Amino acid sequence: MLPMAKLDADRPEVLLRPLDEPRLAELLDAAVAGAEPDEVMPPVPGPPGWTAERRRAFLDFHRSRSIGTEQPVEETFVIYADGRAAGAARLEGTWAGVEAGLWVTRGQRGRGVGGAAVRRLRELAAERGHQRLIAATTPGNTAARRLLAAAGAHLVATDTSVQAVIEL
Ligand SMILES: CC(C)(COP(=O)(O)OP(=O)(O)OC[C@H]1O[C@@H](n2cnc3c(N)ncnc32)[C@H](O)[C@@H]1OP(=O)(O)O)[C@@H](O)C(=O)NCCC(=O)NCCS
């Protein structure tokens, strides 16, 4: 009993909150402080790092996909770990099922935050009436593969991609 109780006490409290403008500012700060641009948005040409252009692109990316448009393509959530923005999670409807995506800041990785976020995404997808949650990653992304497997995903790997399917 004791080791398990200690393990749970070490785990941060993880909550998903819908993205809005104030949370987008928090999310940008978290991304700049704790993630690489290419982990959190499509590539933007130019010198490496969080240039002013990439910060703008990050805001545009989220506004154009969810909170700043009348036709959002995804539902985006800020992941909070112990009350602080620690990443983002999303659900996007596709022909094959609702697609999950997420990233977690470097300082919070390996503490169960990603796993808890996927479990919550799973619940949210089921609440919205979806029957299948899908996700994609790369063969070298061990953390993502383990996280998806732990969430009950069936994984199909090729040389270049890993496709995950979770029946809800
Ligand atoms: C993938 C990612 C979201 C995982 O988040 P996380 O908070 O570190 O995940 P967890 O702490 O819940 O760990 C999930 C599993 O991965 C394992 N893991 C975590 N970091 C690992 C690492 N660096 N190497 C190998 N395994 C790792 C954990 O042990 C756990 O496995 P287990 O359940 O078998 O014990 C995070 O690494 C990330 O944001 N990476 C960059 C963006 C990305 O790759 N997104 C995923 C696209 S699908």
CSV table of C-alpha atoms in Angstrom, one decimal, residues 44-146:
chain,number,residue,atom,x,y,z
A,44,VAL,CA,8.0,28.1,-39.8
A,45,PRO,CA,11.1,29.0,-41.9
A,46,GLY,CA,13.8,31.2,-40.4
A,47,PRO,CA,16.5,31.0,-37.8
A,48,PRO,CA,16.0,28.5,-35.0
A,49,GLY,CA,14.2,29.1,-31.7
A,50,TRP,CA,11.3,31.1,-30.6
A,51,THR,CA,11.7,34.1,-32.9
A,52,ALA,CA,9.0,36.8,-32.9
A,53,GLU,CA,7.7,35.3,-36.2
A,54,ARG,CA,7.3,31.9,-34.6
A,55,ARG,CA,5.5,33.3,-31.5
A,56,ARG,CA,3.1,35.1,-33.9
A,57,ALA,CA,2.7,31.9,-35.9
A,58,PHE,CA,1.9,29.9,-32.7
A,59,LEU,CA,-1.0,32.4,-31.8
A,60,ASP,CA,-2.2,32.4,-35.5
A,61,PHE,CA,-2.1,28.6,-35.5
A,62,HIS,CA,-4.4,28.2,-32.5
A,63,ARG,CA,-6.7,31.1,-33.5
A,64,SER,CA,-7.2,29.8,-37.0
A,65,ARG,CA,-7.8,26.2,-35.9
A,66,SER,CA,-10.0,26.8,-32.8
A,67,ILE,CA,-10.7,29.9,-30.9
A,68,GLY,CA,-10.6,32.7,-33.5
A,69,THR,CA,-12.7,31.2,-36.2
A,70,GLU,CA,-16.4,30.4,-36.7
A,71,GLN,CA,-15.5,27.0,-38.2
A,72,PRO,CA,-13.0,25.4,-35.9
A,73,VAL,CA,-11.2,22.3,-37.1
A,74,GLU,CA,-10.3,21.2,-33.6
A,75,GLU,CA,-11.2,21.5,-30.0
A,76,THR,CA,-8.1,22.6,-28.1
A,77,PHE,CA,-7.4,22.4,-24.3
A,78,VAL,CA,-4.6,23.7,-22.1
A,79,ILE,CA,-3.2,21.0,-19.9
A,80,TYR,CA,-2.6,22.2,-16.4
A,81,ALA,CA,-0.3,20.4,-14.0
A,82,ASP,CA,-0.7,21.5,-10.4
A,83,GLY,CA,-2.4,24.6,-11.7
A,84,ARG,CA,0.3,25.7,-14.2
A,85,ALA,CA,0.0,25.5,-18.0
A,86,ALA,CA,2.1,22.5,-19.0
A,87,GLY,CA,1.0,21.8,-22.6
A,88,ALA,CA,-1.9,21.4,-25.0
A,89,ALA,CA,-4.2,18.7,-26.1
A,90,ARG,CA,-6.6,18.6,-29.0
A,91,LEU,CA,-9.5,16.6,-30.5
A,92,GLU,CA,-10.0,16.9,-34.3
A,93,GLY,CA,-12.7,15.2,-36.2
A,94,THR,CA,-11.5,13.2,-39.2
A,95,TRP,CA,-13.1,10.7,-41.5
A,96,ALA,CA,-11.4,7.9,-39.6
A,97,GLY,CA,-12.4,9.0,-36.1
A,98,VAL,CA,-11.6,11.8,-33.7
A,99,GLU,CA,-7.9,12.5,-33.7
A,100,ALA,CA,-6.0,13.2,-30.5
A,101,GLY,CA,-2.8,15.2,-30.2
A,102,LEU,CA,-0.8,16.6,-27.3
A,103,TRP,CA,2.4,18.0,-26.1
A,104,VAL,CA,3.8,18.6,-22.6
A,105,THR,CA,6.5,21.0,-21.5
A,106,ARG,CA,10.0,19.5,-21.0
A,107,GLY,CA,10.0,20.1,-17.2
A,108,GLN,CA,6.7,18.2,-16.8
A,109,ARG,CA,7.5,15.2,-18.9
A,110,GLY,CA,7.9,11.7,-17.4
A,111,ARG,CA,5.6,12.6,-14.5
A,112,GLY,CA,2.4,11.1,-15.8
A,113,VAL,CA,1.0,14.4,-17.2
A,114,GLY,CA,0.7,13.1,-20.8
A,115,GLY,CA,-0.9,9.9,-19.7
A,116,ALA,CA,-3.5,11.7,-17.6
A,117,ALA,CA,-4.2,14.1,-20.5
A,118,VAL,CA,-4.8,11.2,-22.9
A,119,ARG,CA,-7.2,9.5,-20.4
A,120,ARG,CA,-9.1,12.8,-20.2
A,121,LEU,CA,-9.1,13.2,-24.0
A,122,ARG,CA,-10.6,9.7,-24.2
A,123,GLU,CA,-13.4,10.6,-21.8
A,124,LEU,CA,-14.1,13.8,-23.6
A,125,ALA,CA,-14.2,12.0,-27.0
A,126,ALA,CA,-16.6,9.5,-25.6
A,127,GLU,CA,-18.8,12.2,-24.0
A,128,ARG,CA,-19.0,13.8,-27.5
A,129,GLY,CA,-20.3,10.6,-28.9
A,130,HIS,CA,-17.2,9.5,-30.8
A,131,GLN,CA,-16.6,5.7,-31.1
A,132,ARG,CA,-12.9,5.7,-32.1
A,133,LEU,CA,-10.0,7.9,-31.0
A,134,ILE,CA,-7.0,7.9,-33.3
A,135,ALA,CA,-3.5,9.3,-33.0
A,136,ALA,CA,-0.3,9.3,-35.0
A,137,THR,CA,3.3,9.4,-34.0
A,138,THR,CA,6.8,8.4,-35.2
A,139,PRO,CA,8.6,5.1,-34.5
A,140,GLY,CA,11.3,6.9,-32.5
A,141,ASN,CA,8.8,8.6,-30.1
A,142,THR,CA,8.9,6.0,-27.3
A,143,ALA,CA,7.1,8.2,-24.8
A,144,ALA,CA,4.2,8.7,-27.2
A,145,ARG,CA,4.0,5.0,-28.1
A,146,ARG,CA,4.0,4.0,-24.4
